[in-house]
Amino acid sequence: MSDAFICPNCGRETNFPIFHNLNITAEPRFKEEILSHRLFHFGCSCGFETEVVYPMLYHDMERKFMIFMIPDEDERVPEQMRASLMPLAEQGYVFRLVRNVNELCEKILIGDADLDDTAVELLKFVGEVPFKEDHPNLNLSGIYFQQDEQGKNHIVFHTKEEDYALPFDTMQYDIVSEELKKHEEEDVFFPEINRAWAEKILWKK
Ligand SMILES: [Zn+2]
């Protein structure tokens, strides 16, 4: 699907491919396009560049994984989708809602690493305090699960100054996942598993 995108700089109309539904099992070549952010990159012949983000449903049939990216924080997943997705939920599908490309990429990487994003989110959250204590002068802007070129897993602390990659603590991950087995998510359809979620889970205990 292709949409005309009007360059905010020069007003010229350029074709820009928009994918509201992306079945990555059928079209695996798009995964790299997403992970590199290329799919959302708009470049105009006038030199203007920007990121164009729109609602996108990412569907991995092999991993039984559906990630809905809805950039507008005020927008929810359409109610009627739940009924239509019920058969997939019964097959054990995991549904997630994310708000930006970084979050989408992170969920894809976590899924591909065969990890549970709820446990990863808790690990990130508990790692925040010690990181801030160790680096009191840095401004933390986000924490993401990432893989290096060798495919090794890391928790990366992004700060305005620089990025700090800590090796992924598999032992801690196993403990947290075991603990999380007792937790049952209230809504299977597209919960937002993020920092706010992790905070809520930890405060409840
Ligand atoms: Zn332009």
PDB file of C-alpha atoms and ligand atoms in Angstrom:
ATOM      1  CA  MET A   1       0.000   0.000   0.000  1.00  0.00           C
ATOM      2  CA  SER A   2       1.338   3.388  -0.909  1.00  0.00           C
ATOM      3  CA  ASP A   3       0.288   6.790   0.297  1.00  0.00           C
ATOM      4  CA  ALA A   4       1.191  10.229  -0.869  1.00  0.00           C
ATOM      5  CA  PHE A   5       3.176  12.028   1.756  1.00  0.00           C
ATOM      6  CA  ILE A   6       3.482  15.774   1.489  1.00  0.00           C
ATOM      7  CA  CYS A   7       6.881  17.076   2.465  1.00  0.00           C
ATOM      8  CA  PRO A   8       6.427  19.626   5.254  1.00  0.00           C
ATOM      9  CA  ASN A   9       9.492  21.463   4.017  1.00  0.00           C
ATOM     10  CA  CYS A  10       8.872  21.962   0.281  1.00  0.00           C
ATOM     11  CA  GLY A  11       5.261  20.804  -0.154  1.00  0.00           C
ATOM     12  CA  ARG A  12       6.156  18.225  -2.805  1.00  0.00           C
ATOM     13  CA  GLU A  13       4.138  14.999  -2.870  1.00  0.00           C
ATOM     14  CA  THR A  14       6.126  11.787  -2.653  1.00  0.00           C
ATOM     15  CA  ASN A  15       4.935   8.192  -2.551  1.00  0.00           C
ATOM     16  CA  PHE A  16       5.538   6.644   0.815  1.00  0.00           C
ATOM     17  CA  PRO A  17       4.692   2.993   1.508  1.00  0.00           C
ATOM     18  CA  ILE A  18       2.326   2.572   4.449  1.00  0.00           C
ATOM     19  CA  PHE A  19       1.737  -0.832   6.035  1.00  0.00           C
ATOM     20  CA  HIS A  20      -1.165  -0.959   8.434  1.00  0.00           C
ATOM     21  CA  ASN A  21      -1.026  -4.747   8.522  1.00  0.00           C
ATOM     22  CA  LEU A  22       2.334  -6.402   8.285  1.00  0.00           C
ATOM     23  CA  ASN A  23       2.451 -10.177   8.279  1.00  0.00           C
ATOM     24  CA  ILE A  24       6.124 -10.760   8.908  1.00  0.00           C
ATOM     25  CA  THR A  25       5.827 -14.519   8.371  1.00  0.00           C
ATOM     26  CA  ALA A  26       4.605 -13.892   4.823  1.00  0.00           C
ATOM     27  CA  GLU A  27       6.979 -10.973   4.245  1.00  0.00           C
ATOM     28  CA  PRO A  28      10.069 -11.578   6.370  1.00  0.00           C
ATOM     29  CA  ARG A  29      12.146  -9.036   4.445  1.00  0.00           C
ATOM     30  CA  PHE A  30      10.317  -6.257   6.276  1.00  0.00           C
ATOM     31  CA  LYS A  31      11.718  -7.200   9.658  1.00  0.00           C
ATOM     32  CA  GLU A  32      15.103  -5.700   8.930  1.00  0.00           C
ATOM     33  CA  GLU A  33      13.340  -2.653   7.463  1.00  0.00           C
ATOM     34  CA  ILE A  34      11.598  -2.145  10.798  1.00  0.00           C
ATOM     35  CA  LEU A  35      14.581  -2.911  13.042  1.00  0.00           C
ATOM     36  CA  SER A  36      16.707  -0.431  11.110  1.00  0.00           C
ATOM     37  CA  HIS A  37      13.823   2.114  11.229  1.00  0.00           C
ATOM     38  CA  ARG A  38      14.111   2.381   7.419  1.00  0.00           C
ATOM     39  CA  LEU A  39      10.436   1.550   6.949  1.00  0.00           C
ATOM     40  CA  PHE A  40       9.482   4.728   8.784  1.00  0.00           C
ATOM     41  CA  HIS A  41      12.090   6.968   7.280  1.00  0.00           C
ATOM     42  CA  PHE A  42      10.899   9.598   4.846  1.00  0.00           C
ATOM     43  CA  GLY A  43      13.432  11.421   2.740  1.00  0.00           C
ATOM     44  CA  CYS A  44      12.496  14.123   0.254  1.00  0.00           C
ATOM     45  CA  SER A  45      14.527  15.228  -2.761  1.00  0.00           C
ATOM     46  CA  CYS A  46      14.773  18.660  -1.095  1.00  0.00           C
ATOM     47  CA  GLY A  47      16.874  17.066   1.624  1.00  0.00           C
ATOM     48  CA  PHE A  48      14.208  17.011   4.312  1.00  0.00           C
ATOM     49  CA  GLU A  49      14.105  13.846   6.429  1.00  0.00           C
ATOM     50  CA  THR A  50      11.714  12.696   9.099  1.00  0.00           C
ATOM     51  CA  GLU A  51      10.247   9.643  10.797  1.00  0.00           C
ATOM     52  CA  VAL A  52       6.698   8.840   9.711  1.00  0.00           C
ATOM     53  CA  VAL A  53       4.893   6.666  12.225  1.00  0.00           C
ATOM     54  CA  TYR A  54       1.325   5.410  11.880  1.00  0.00           C
ATOM     55  CA  PRO A  55      -0.770   2.610  13.403  1.00  0.00           C
ATOM     56  CA  MET A  56       0.662  -0.739  12.379  1.00  0.00           C
ATOM     57  CA  LEU A  57      -0.239  -4.284  13.290  1.00  0.00           C
ATOM     58  CA  TYR A  58       2.827  -6.521  13.278  1.00  0.00           C
ATOM     59  CA  HIS A  59       1.915 -10.185  12.978  1.00  0.00           C
ATOM     60  CA  ASP A  60       4.336 -13.061  13.480  1.00  0.00           C
ATOM     61  CA  MET A  61       2.422 -16.274  12.788  1.00  0.00           C
ATOM     62  CA  GLU A  62       5.358 -18.529  13.638  1.00  0.00           C
ATOM     63  CA  ARG A  63       5.889 -17.036  17.073  1.00  0.00           C
ATOM     64  CA  LYS A  64       2.167 -16.394  17.581  1.00  0.00           C
ATOM     65  CA  PHE A  65       2.887 -12.804  18.297  1.00  0.00           C
ATOM     66  CA  MET A  66       0.916  -9.684  17.438  1.00  0.00           C
ATOM     67  CA  ILE A  67       2.217  -6.231  18.208  1.00  0.00           C
ATOM     68  CA  PHE A  68      -0.001  -3.260  17.601  1.00  0.00           C
ATOM     69  CA  MET A  69       1.840   0.027  17.325  1.00  0.00           C
ATOM     70  CA  ILE A  70      -0.526   2.944  17.950  1.00  0.00           C
ATOM     71  CA  PRO A  71       1.525   6.152  18.197  1.00  0.00           C
ATOM     72  CA  ASP A  72      -1.324   8.258  19.565  1.00  0.00           C
ATOM     73  CA  GLU A  73      -1.273   7.686  23.345  1.00  0.00           C
ATOM     74  CA  ASP A  74      -4.976   8.520  23.609  1.00  0.00           C
ATOM     75  CA  GLU A  75      -6.002   5.833  21.143  1.00  0.00           C
ATOM     76  CA  ARG A  76      -6.892   2.333  22.203  1.00  0.00           C
ATOM     77  CA  VAL A  77      -7.144  -0.910  20.267  1.00  0.00           C
ATOM     78  CA  PRO A  78     -10.573  -1.030  18.542  1.00  0.00           C
ATOM     79  CA  GLU A  79     -13.018  -2.965  20.697  1.00  0.00           C
ATOM     80  CA  GLN A  80     -14.320  -5.085  17.794  1.00  0.00           C
ATOM     81  CA  MET A  81     -10.832  -6.509  17.234  1.00  0.00           C
ATOM     82  CA  ARG A  82     -11.070  -8.531  20.415  1.00  0.00           C
ATOM     83  CA  ALA A  83     -13.894 -10.717  19.158  1.00  0.00           C
ATOM     84  CA  SER A  84     -12.163 -11.339  15.848  1.00  0.00           C
ATOM     85  CA  LEU A  85      -8.902 -12.270  17.573  1.00  0.00           C
ATOM     86  CA  MET A  86     -10.492 -14.666  20.060  1.00  0.00           C
ATOM     87  CA  PRO A  87      -9.585 -17.767  18.004  1.00  0.00           C
ATOM     88  CA  LEU A  88      -5.932 -16.658  17.964  1.00  0.00           C
ATOM     89  CA  ALA A  89      -5.990 -15.995  21.715  1.00  0.00           C
ATOM     90  CA  GLU A  90      -7.169 -19.559  22.201  1.00  0.00           C
ATOM     91  CA  GLN A  91      -4.156 -20.745  20.200  1.00  0.00           C
ATOM     92  CA  GLY A  92      -1.900 -19.067  22.745  1.00  0.00           C
ATOM     93  CA  TYR A  93      -1.163 -15.867  20.880  1.00  0.00           C
ATOM     94  CA  VAL A  94       0.569 -13.012  22.684  1.00  0.00           C
ATOM     95  CA  PHE A  95      -0.784  -9.521  21.959  1.00  0.00           C
ATOM     96  CA  ARG A  96       1.037  -6.313  22.786  1.00  0.00           C
ATOM     97  CA  LEU A  97       0.394  -2.617  22.395  1.00  0.00           C
ATOM     98  CA  VAL A  98       3.353  -0.275  21.836  1.00  0.00           C
ATOM     99  CA  ARG A  99       3.554   3.465  21.217  1.00  0.00           C
ATOM    100  CA  ASN A 100       6.652   4.022  19.104  1.00  0.00           C
ATOM    101  CA  VAL A 101       9.160   2.357  16.800  1.00  0.00           C
ATOM    102  CA  ASN A 102      11.740   1.816  19.560  1.00  0.00           C
ATOM    103  CA  GLU A 103       9.196  -0.118  21.595  1.00  0.00           C
ATOM    104  CA  LEU A 104       8.112  -2.099  18.535  1.00  0.00           C
ATOM    105  CA  CYS A 105      11.718  -3.070  17.752  1.00  0.00           C
ATOM    106  CA  GLU A 106      12.334  -4.053  21.343  1.00  0.00           C
ATOM    107  CA  LYS A 107       9.302  -6.356  21.427  1.00  0.00           C
ATOM    108  CA  ILE A 108      10.390  -7.982  18.155  1.00  0.00           C
ATOM    109  CA  LEU A 109      13.918  -8.581  19.483  1.00  0.00           C
ATOM    110  CA  ILE A 110      12.675  -9.975  22.791  1.00  0.00           C
ATOM    111  CA  GLY A 111      10.314 -12.334  20.959  1.00  0.00           C
ATOM    112  CA  ASP A 112      13.029 -13.451  18.571  1.00  0.00           C
ATOM    113  CA  ALA A 113      15.366 -14.096  21.507  1.00  0.00           C
ATOM    114  CA  ASP A 114      12.691 -16.439  22.913  1.00  0.00           C
ATOM    115  CA  LEU A 115      12.324 -14.318  26.008  1.00  0.00           C
ATOM    116  CA  ASP A 116       9.252 -13.182  27.891  1.00  0.00           C
ATOM    117  CA  ASP A 117       8.845  -9.422  27.673  1.00  0.00           C
ATOM    118  CA  THR A 118       7.103  -9.183  31.056  1.00  0.00           C
ATOM    119  CA  ALA A 119      10.194 -10.562  32.800  1.00  0.00           C
ATOM    120  CA  VAL A 120      12.487  -8.336  30.719  1.00  0.00           C
ATOM    121  CA  GLU A 121      10.427  -5.283  31.634  1.00  0.00           C
ATOM    122  CA  LEU A 122      10.756  -6.092  35.338  1.00  0.00           C
ATOM    123  CA  LEU A 123      14.523  -6.582  34.981  1.00  0.00           C
ATOM    124  CA  LYS A 124      14.814  -3.200  33.310  1.00  0.00           C
ATOM    125  CA  PHE A 125      12.785  -1.584  36.049  1.00  0.00           C
ATOM    126  CA  VAL A 126      14.764  -3.033  38.954  1.00  0.00           C
ATOM    127  CA  GLY A 127      17.999  -2.122  37.181  1.00  0.00           C
ATOM    128  CA  GLU A 128      17.080   1.539  37.097  1.00  0.00           C
ATOM    129  CA  VAL A 129      17.893   2.456  40.700  1.00  0.00           C
ATOM    130  CA  PRO A 130      21.396   0.923  40.816  1.00  0.00           C
ATOM    131  CA  PHE A 131      22.179   2.478  37.439  1.00  0.00           C
ATOM    132  CA  LYS A 132      21.178   5.928  38.646  1.00  0.00           C
ATOM    133  CA  GLU A 133      23.187   5.431  41.819  1.00  0.00           C
ATOM    134  CA  ASP A 134      26.256   4.471  39.823  1.00  0.00           C
ATOM    135  CA  HIS A 135      25.826   7.348  37.343  1.00  0.00           C
ATOM    136  CA  PRO A 136      24.317  10.220  39.319  1.00  0.00           C
ATOM    137  CA  ASN A 137      25.322  12.846  36.762  1.00  0.00           C
ATOM    138  CA  LEU A 138      23.757  11.211  33.716  1.00  0.00           C
ATOM    139  CA  ASN A 139      20.260  11.851  32.394  1.00  0.00           C
ATOM    140  CA  LEU A 140      18.596   8.511  31.730  1.00  0.00           C
ATOM    141  CA  SER A 141      16.300   8.714  28.698  1.00  0.00           C
ATOM    142  CA  GLY A 142      15.293   5.084  28.261  1.00  0.00           C
ATOM    143  CA  ILE A 143      16.173   1.462  28.890  1.00  0.00           C
ATOM    144  CA  TYR A 144      15.947  -1.067  26.073  1.00  0.00           C
ATOM    145  CA  PHE A 145      16.615  -4.716  25.461  1.00  0.00           C
ATOM    146  CA  GLN A 146      19.048  -4.955  22.564  1.00  0.00           C
ATOM    147  CA  GLN A 147      21.303  -7.427  20.806  1.00  0.00           C
ATOM    148  CA  ASP A 148      24.842  -6.734  19.707  1.00  0.00           C
ATOM    149  CA  GLU A 149      26.312  -7.856  16.374  1.00  0.00           C
ATOM    150  CA  GLN A 150      27.245 -11.232  17.833  1.00  0.00           C
ATOM    151  CA  GLY A 151      23.639 -11.781  18.875  1.00  0.00           C
ATOM    152  CA  LYS A 152      24.417 -11.354  22.580  1.00  0.00           C
ATOM    153  CA  ASN A 153      21.594  -9.935  24.685  1.00  0.00           C
ATOM    154  CA  HIS A 154      22.015  -6.694  26.580  1.00  0.00           C
ATOM    155  CA  ILE A 155      20.056  -4.238  28.638  1.00  0.00           C
ATOM    156  CA  VAL A 156      21.057  -0.849  27.298  1.00  0.00           C
ATOM    157  CA  PHE A 157      20.707   2.298  29.371  1.00  0.00           C
ATOM    158  CA  HIS A 158      20.349   5.271  27.066  1.00  0.00           C
ATOM    159  CA  THR A 159      21.375   8.577  28.534  1.00  0.00           C
ATOM    160  CA  LYS A 160      21.631  11.986  26.951  1.00  0.00           C
ATOM    161  CA  GLU A 161      25.397  11.647  27.300  1.00  0.00           C
ATOM    162  CA  GLU A 162      26.059   8.087  26.136  1.00  0.00           C
ATOM    163  CA  ASP A 163      24.721   4.523  26.107  1.00  0.00           C
ATOM    164  CA  TYR A 164      25.634   1.841  28.610  1.00  0.00           C
ATOM    165  CA  ALA A 165      25.135  -1.792  27.633  1.00  0.00           C
ATOM    166  CA  LEU A 166      24.973  -4.253  30.499  1.00  0.00           C
ATOM    167  CA  PRO A 167      25.090  -7.983  29.725  1.00  0.00           C
ATOM    168  CA  PHE A 168      21.699  -9.619  30.068  1.00  0.00           C
ATOM    169  CA  ASP A 169      21.506 -11.372  33.434  1.00  0.00           C
ATOM    170  CA  THR A 170      20.075 -14.795  32.542  1.00  0.00           C
ATOM    171  CA  MET A 171      20.009 -16.001  36.133  1.00  0.00           C
ATOM    172  CA  GLN A 172      18.048 -12.995  37.316  1.00  0.00           C
ATOM    173  CA  TYR A 173      15.769 -13.382  34.308  1.00  0.00           C
ATOM    174  CA  ASP A 174      14.995 -16.998  35.245  1.00  0.00           C
ATOM    175  CA  ILE A 175      14.146 -16.014  38.817  1.00  0.00           C
ATOM    176  CA  VAL A 176      11.849 -13.222  37.674  1.00  0.00           C
ATOM    177  CA  SER A 177      10.104 -15.410  35.062  1.00  0.00           C
ATOM    178  CA  GLU A 178       9.488 -18.085  37.667  1.00  0.00           C
ATOM    179  CA  GLU A 179       8.011 -15.449  39.982  1.00  0.00           C
ATOM    180  CA  LEU A 180       5.839 -14.079  37.167  1.00  0.00           C
ATOM    181  CA  LYS A 181       4.171 -17.432  36.540  1.00  0.00           C
ATOM    182  CA  LYS A 182       1.915 -16.583  39.488  1.00  0.00           C
ATOM    183  CA  HIS A 183       0.879 -13.383  37.805  1.00  0.00           C
ATOM    184  CA  GLU A 184      -2.017 -13.494  35.424  1.00  0.00           C
ATOM    185  CA  GLU A 185      -2.462 -10.545  33.134  1.00  0.00           C
ATOM    186  CA  GLU A 186      -6.020  -9.211  33.422  1.00  0.00           C
ATOM    187  CA  ASP A 187      -6.318  -8.399  29.754  1.00  0.00           C
ATOM    188  CA  VAL A 188      -4.709 -10.664  27.183  1.00  0.00           C
ATOM    189  CA  PHE A 189      -5.660  -8.356  24.323  1.00  0.00           C
ATOM    190  CA  PHE A 190      -2.912  -5.842  23.760  1.00  0.00           C
ATOM    191  CA  PRO A 191      -1.748  -4.860  27.242  1.00  0.00           C
ATOM    192  CA  GLU A 192       1.030  -2.276  27.339  1.00  0.00           C
ATOM    193  CA  ILE A 193       3.963  -4.087  28.919  1.00  0.00           C
ATOM    194  CA  ASN A 194       6.225  -1.178  29.728  1.00  0.00           C
ATOM    195  CA  ARG A 195       7.802   0.689  32.624  1.00  0.00           C
ATOM    196  CA  ALA A 196       4.424   1.775  34.045  1.00  0.00           C
ATOM    197  CA  TRP A 197       3.276  -1.838  33.955  1.00  0.00           C
ATOM    198  CA  ALA A 198       6.413  -3.021  35.779  1.00  0.00           C
ATOM    199  CA  GLU A 199       5.952  -0.355  38.425  1.00  0.00           C
ATOM    200  CA  LYS A 200       2.359  -1.432  38.976  1.00  0.00           C
ATOM    201  CA  ILE A 201       3.326  -5.100  39.303  1.00  0.00           C
ATOM    202  CA  LEU A 202       6.059  -4.383  41.824  1.00  0.00           C
ATOM    203  CA  TRP A 203       3.963  -2.057  43.947  1.00  0.00           C
ATOM    204  CA  LYS A 204       1.179  -4.620  44.181  1.00  0.00           C
ATOM    205  CA  LYS A 205       3.506  -7.105  45.888  1.00  0.00           C
TER     206      LYS A 205
HETATM  207 ZN    ZN B   1      10.786  18.315   0.412  1.00  0.00          ZN
END
